[in-house]
Amino acid sequence: MDKNEELLQFLHESASMSVDAATKLLEKTEDDKLKREISGQISAYRKFAGIAAERLGEHGLTPRGVKMMTKLMADIGIVTNTAIDSTSSHIAEIMINGTNMGIVKMQKQLNSSSGCADSTRELCSGMVNYQRKCSESLEAYLR
């Protein structure tokens, strides 16, 4: 697999993980405004995952799913964190922390992805920029 395909796989996994985590947190919130915010993010992450999957398919590749252990650890973290505190503020904080972790990981991938197609780099940069906006919009819920 070449660097371009690796970056697309990483984007697909990252966006899919974001969908999974945000969906779990959506189930935990009672704030209608926050629900709309999270739902919008889920929709956008699905689009990023879909585009990455489509581009991988053009190369005859099937997108990898999120690793079971990674998904399990995230699920356990969400359950334990929201069992203690399920306020909108805490859910927003969990989302911001996860989003910022995603930004850092994707930026590292971008910084080491010389030789990748500009269109792939632009797609990944688009996700990073989207995540930054998400993080900022969630700050309004912090108390």
Steps between C-alpha positions, in 0.01 A plus 500: 500500500641840405506814719189642335302187576633492857387858556154421360477196728599715798240761408231233465588344836515839672168620359336165581631515856358852530160375383504215753605714796266788419209258456564353847516849651185608315315224684617644833400864455163652582575851371316546168742765373800279576322206336465704180868599519614139544261374230645751255849384582403135452362585157818684399729221624293247304559709189876507560500122554289451188730705280805315632327164439408604146856605421637177645253308285635678193834334584336161549531518879247441772506745790616358830263528790591637839710248691289312752728579794504871414122506476460305824733733690312805373165344594622418850635853540168651396298273729718566804528875436128550449402275792673749730382816323259515206444876495513683169819671615675169570380342175629806311831467683528133399421595139757782502770274644428230241488753218831657606659155515372438146644832381844416639503151349381618158746790496785257574387285208482805274844619605651165405305449179724655239438342166127457554251634249404862558133399498559255787698755701228760440230258616694426820570869556130563452423256778755665730347841431152360561614346829643835613163665434323221689726542798436874505123461473493249786678746728167683544373204707787505749400611850 
